[in-house]
Amino acid sequence: MRYEFMETIKLKKDQSTKSTGIKITGAEAIIHCLLAEGVDLIYGYPGGAIMPVYDELYKFQDKLTHILTRHEQGATHAAQGFARVTGKVGVAMATSGPGATNLVTGLADAQIDSTPIVCITGQVPRHLLGSDAFQETDIIGISTPVTKWNHQITKASEIPEVMAKAFYIAKSGRPGPVLIDITKNAQFEEFEFSYEKCTGVRSYKPVPEPSIKAIEAAAELINSAKKPYIVWGQGVILGKAEEALKAFVEKAGIPAAWTIMGESALPTSHPMNVGMVGMHGNYGPNVLTNECDVLIAIGMRFDDRVTGNLDTYAKQAKIIHFEIDPAEVNKNVAVDIAVLGNAKTTLELILPLINENSHEEWHKEFDKKYKEEFAQVIEKDLHPSKPGLTMGEVIEEINLASEHEAVIVTDVGQHQMAACRYAKFKHSKSNITSGGLGTMGFALPAAIGAKMGAMEREVVAIIGDGGYQMTIQELGVIFQHNIPVKIVVLNNDHLGMVRQWQELFFESRYASTVMTNPDFVKIAEGYHIEAKRVTERKDLKTVVQEMIASKNPYFLEVRVEKEDNVFPMIPSGASVSEIRLK
């Protein structure tokens, strides 16, 4: 039955469960554990090995909303979107065998992007483990490389402790995905249930203790710098350090740039915000990385898409790394000072030691580079003279119509880089994208999760025609639950980013990148979603405004230039100084 999700979820808030001390089945225990952790929303897909849990879930519909996605991968991405916009743990559930293996892409995406999700899978009965039983797969072995922790439960009595540990590990320190596999016999067995939240795990220290000596040394280096430069990442958002970052950059007067995972931690309009680093980042933030004298990395991991050629990356600079995960320190880039700990804590500790400054001459260097980029790239993207529509101008119209208040969810490709470059944000947790794994098909289900996690906010999914078709079936979720997500497909009839590389580096040999696409508008209408197509500039503004004003789900296809490229661009293996404007 179709229903209004917003009204339904209101009835389920602030409900919880208590430890009962009575005998219940393992399946019911799973539900009580979820309720004890404050979970009221699950994404999943039932099947034989997880059916006992779904049977109990049916009995708890007044307390837990289950969203039937159309594919298990969609369940993980929806859980990710929910987690990223709320800061809570997202939950996904699937059966054994193919159901479990279909979760792996989402687990890998969540692992590299530090997203807290707990995935629960059913498994064949304990006595059949290792027998190649129907729909048996070693999901523990398969998921070990792409989870923060995983565990197989074979006895019902293990459920409370393991579930409590799962949620603690997923959300503590540097967050990440956890998978719990539960054999079918454990779901049927009865035991005396009690639940206690996990507050610590022996030998696991999620947050390092900050070193005052390191903080003092970092402050001294920053205060003596002539050309200090900050690059922040998602660690600022995950650590709830947005206000601490803002206070730090304003007092120190230091230009600050962001990775795509860190975008929106500081408002786009903030005077210290100088733009994006990375392969398709802004010109100044990339080039001037190799001209700063002190580079301050905050909650970022020196990903190869940020650094380019490591042999030439910031070799002239002293490097300070604020980081919660010791494994990331000196992994890719050797640093001079490591400041370990939660970003909020360490930034608040260093703030009193920082001198007030403005670094006006240094800021002028960024202004100069921005003017060059604006003249050669930005002006052409946002205000093109050619007849064909550009991705940049579509993003700009969405900015204007949403007044920079929207959550933007992107897939992977040219549209992703255009959105990250041109979307404007006032609030944190507004840019939801697949960063480290680069998962096509991420955006549509992630937007569903993001909207359900922030019903008061406008959520716009910006997707390419290639990635859209990888999880297009999740339109069924939007239709069934009337989730007012806005979907914008930027259609250039190509796998655009691959095509760009083929043009630039493979002599325009477009091998398997041209797409013959279906009628996307008719498909959306088949799911009873209002849908329109824009092919000319004169119609763009009006239709985008109509889309944002709508209180219902809305699909918009925009036909954009087929052979338009995203610049600036750092060629693979090149230095950040070798970024190309054309």
mmCIF file of N, CA, C and O in Angstrom, residues 288-293 295 302 307 309-319 333-334 336 575-577:
data_model
loop_
_atom_site.group_PDB
_atom_site.id
_atom_site.type_symbol
_atom_site.label_atom_id
_atom_site.label_comp_id
_atom_site.label_asym_id
_atom_site.label_seq_id
_atom_site.Cartn_x
_atom_site.Cartn_y
_atom_site.Cartn_z
ATOM 1 N N LEU A 288 48.632 26.318 -5.810
ATOM 2 C CA LEU A 288 49.270 26.948 -4.657
ATOM 3 C C LEU A 288 49.597 25.965 -3.538
ATOM 4 O O LEU A 288 50.273 26.326 -2.573
ATOM 5 N N THR A 289 49.146 24.734 -3.678
ATOM 6 C CA THR A 289 49.606 23.684 -2.764
ATOM 7 C C THR A 289 51.123 23.587 -2.813
ATOM 8 O O THR A 289 51.778 23.332 -1.791
ATOM 9 N N ASN A 290 51.670 23.786 -3.995
ATOM 10 C CA ASN A 290 53.125 23.682 -4.170
ATOM 11 C C ASN A 290 53.844 25.017 -3.998
ATOM 12 O O ASN A 290 55.003 25.160 -4.390
ATOM 13 N N GLU A 291 53.142 25.990 -3.394
ATOM 14 C CA GLU A 291 53.776 27.267 -3.081
ATOM 15 C C GLU A 291 53.624 27.663 -1.616
ATOM 16 O O GLU A 291 54.263 28.616 -1.163
ATOM 17 N N CYS A 292 52.789 26.952 -0.868
ATOM 18 C CA CYS A 292 52.617 27.271 0.551
ATOM 19 C C CYS A 292 53.867 26.872 1.331
ATOM 20 O O CYS A 292 54.650 26.035 0.874
ATOM 21 N N ASP A 293 54.051 27.471 2.496
ATOM 22 C CA ASP A 293 55.194 27.061 3.329
ATOM 23 C C ASP A 293 54.777 26.143 4.479
ATOM 24 O O ASP A 293 55.600 25.386 4.993
ATOM 25 N N LEU A 295 51.516 23.457 5.200
ATOM 26 C CA LEU A 295 50.270 22.834 4.760
ATOM 27 C C LEU A 295 49.628 22.153 5.961
ATOM 28 O O LEU A 295 50.234 21.288 6.601
ATOM 29 N N PHE A 302 44.990 12.428 2.286
ATOM 30 C CA PHE A 302 45.944 12.561 1.181
ATOM 31 C C PHE A 302 45.687 11.509 0.089
ATOM 32 O O PHE A 302 46.592 10.807 -0.355
ATOM 33 N N THR A 307 46.331 14.530 -4.224
ATOM 34 C CA THR A 307 47.769 14.840 -4.243
ATOM 35 C C THR A 307 48.384 14.850 -5.627
ATOM 36 O O THR A 307 49.401 15.503 -5.855
ATOM 37 N N ASN A 309 50.808 13.533 -8.331
ATOM 38 C CA ASN A 309 52.116 12.870 -8.203
ATOM 39 C C ASN A 309 52.714 13.152 -6.821
ATOM 40 O O ASN A 309 53.047 14.283 -6.496
ATOM 41 N N LEU A 310 52.864 12.109 -6.024
ATOM 42 C CA LEU A 310 53.374 12.287 -4.659
ATOM 43 C C LEU A 310 54.812 12.792 -4.640
ATOM 44 O O LEU A 310 55.240 13.441 -3.675
ATOM 45 N N ASP A 311 55.580 12.513 -5.686
ATOM 46 C CA ASP A 311 56.980 12.943 -5.725
ATOM 47 C C ASP A 311 57.123 14.454 -5.801
ATOM 48 O O ASP A 311 58.196 15.005 -5.497
ATOM 49 N N THR A 312 56.045 15.125 -6.196
ATOM 50 C CA THR A 312 56.112 16.587 -6.342
ATOM 51 C C THR A 312 55.104 17.305 -5.454
ATOM 52 O O THR A 312 54.923 18.511 -5.586
ATOM 53 N N TYR A 313 54.449 16.570 -4.546
ATOM 54 C CA TYR A 313 53.362 17.168 -3.767
ATOM 55 C C TYR A 313 53.888 17.904 -2.540
ATOM 56 O O TYR A 313 54.454 17.293 -1.622
ATOM 57 N N ALA A 314 53.730 19.221 -2.539
ATOM 58 C CA ALA A 314 54.024 20.079 -1.376
ATOM 59 C C ALA A 314 55.410 19.810 -0.786
ATOM 60 O O ALA A 314 55.583 19.851 0.437
ATOM 61 N N LYS A 315 56.385 19.583 -1.628
ATOM 62 C CA LYS A 315 57.730 19.257 -1.127
ATOM 63 C C LYS A 315 58.390 20.447 -0.435
ATOM 64 O O LYS A 315 59.292 20.277 0.383
ATOM 65 N N GLN A 316 57.935 21.649 -0.759
ATOM 66 C CA GLN A 316 58.529 22.859 -0.167
ATOM 67 C C GLN A 316 57.956 23.173 1.206
ATOM 68 O O GLN A 316 58.476 24.040 1.925
ATOM 69 N N ALA A 317 56.889 22.479 1.586
ATOM 70 C CA ALA A 317 56.129 22.874 2.773
ATOM 71 C C ALA A 317 56.409 21.975 3.970
ATOM 72 O O ALA A 317 56.704 20.786 3.831
ATOM 73 N N LYS A 318 56.280 22.560 5.150
ATOM 74 C CA LYS A 318 56.151 21.782 6.370
ATOM 75 C C LYS A 318 54.688 21.331 6.446
ATOM 76 O O LYS A 318 53.783 22.126 6.164
ATOM 77 N N ILE A 319 54.464 20.093 6.832
ATOM 78 C CA ILE A 319 53.103 19.561 6.809
ATOM 79 C C ILE A 319 52.658 19.156 8.212
ATOM 80 O O ILE A 319 53.361 18.435 8.922
ATOM 81 N N VAL A 333 51.743 10.598 2.519
ATOM 82 C CA VAL A 333 52.583 11.799 2.560
ATOM 83 C C VAL A 333 53.272 11.878 3.923
ATOM 84 O O VAL A 333 52.604 11.787 4.961
ATOM 85 N N ALA A 334 54.581 12.020 3.908
ATOM 86 C CA ALA A 334 55.327 12.180 5.162
ATOM 87 C C ALA A 334 55.019 13.545 5.753
ATOM 88 O O ALA A 334 55.046 14.560 5.047
ATOM 89 N N ASP A 336 55.394 16.496 9.059
ATOM 90 C CA ASP A 336 56.336 16.984 10.062
ATOM 91 C C ASP A 336 55.765 16.916 11.468
ATOM 92 O O ASP A 336 56.486 16.620 12.427
ATOM 93 N N SER A 575 51.604 16.357 -11.574
ATOM 94 C CA SER A 575 51.676 17.159 -10.362
ATOM 95 C C SER A 575 50.463 18.078 -10.269
ATOM 96 O O SER A 575 49.862 18.437 -11.290
ATOM 97 N N VAL A 576 50.120 18.480 -9.038
ATOM 98 C CA VAL A 576 49.033 19.453 -8.876
ATOM 99 C C VAL A 576 49.375 20.763 -9.574
ATOM 100 O O VAL A 576 48.481 21.536 -9.942
ATOM 101 N N SER A 577 50.659 21.040 -9.765
ATOM 102 C CA SER A 577 51.079 22.261 -10.462
ATOM 103 C C SER A 577 50.818 22.183 -11.959
ATOM 104 O O SER A 577 50.848 23.206 -12.654
#
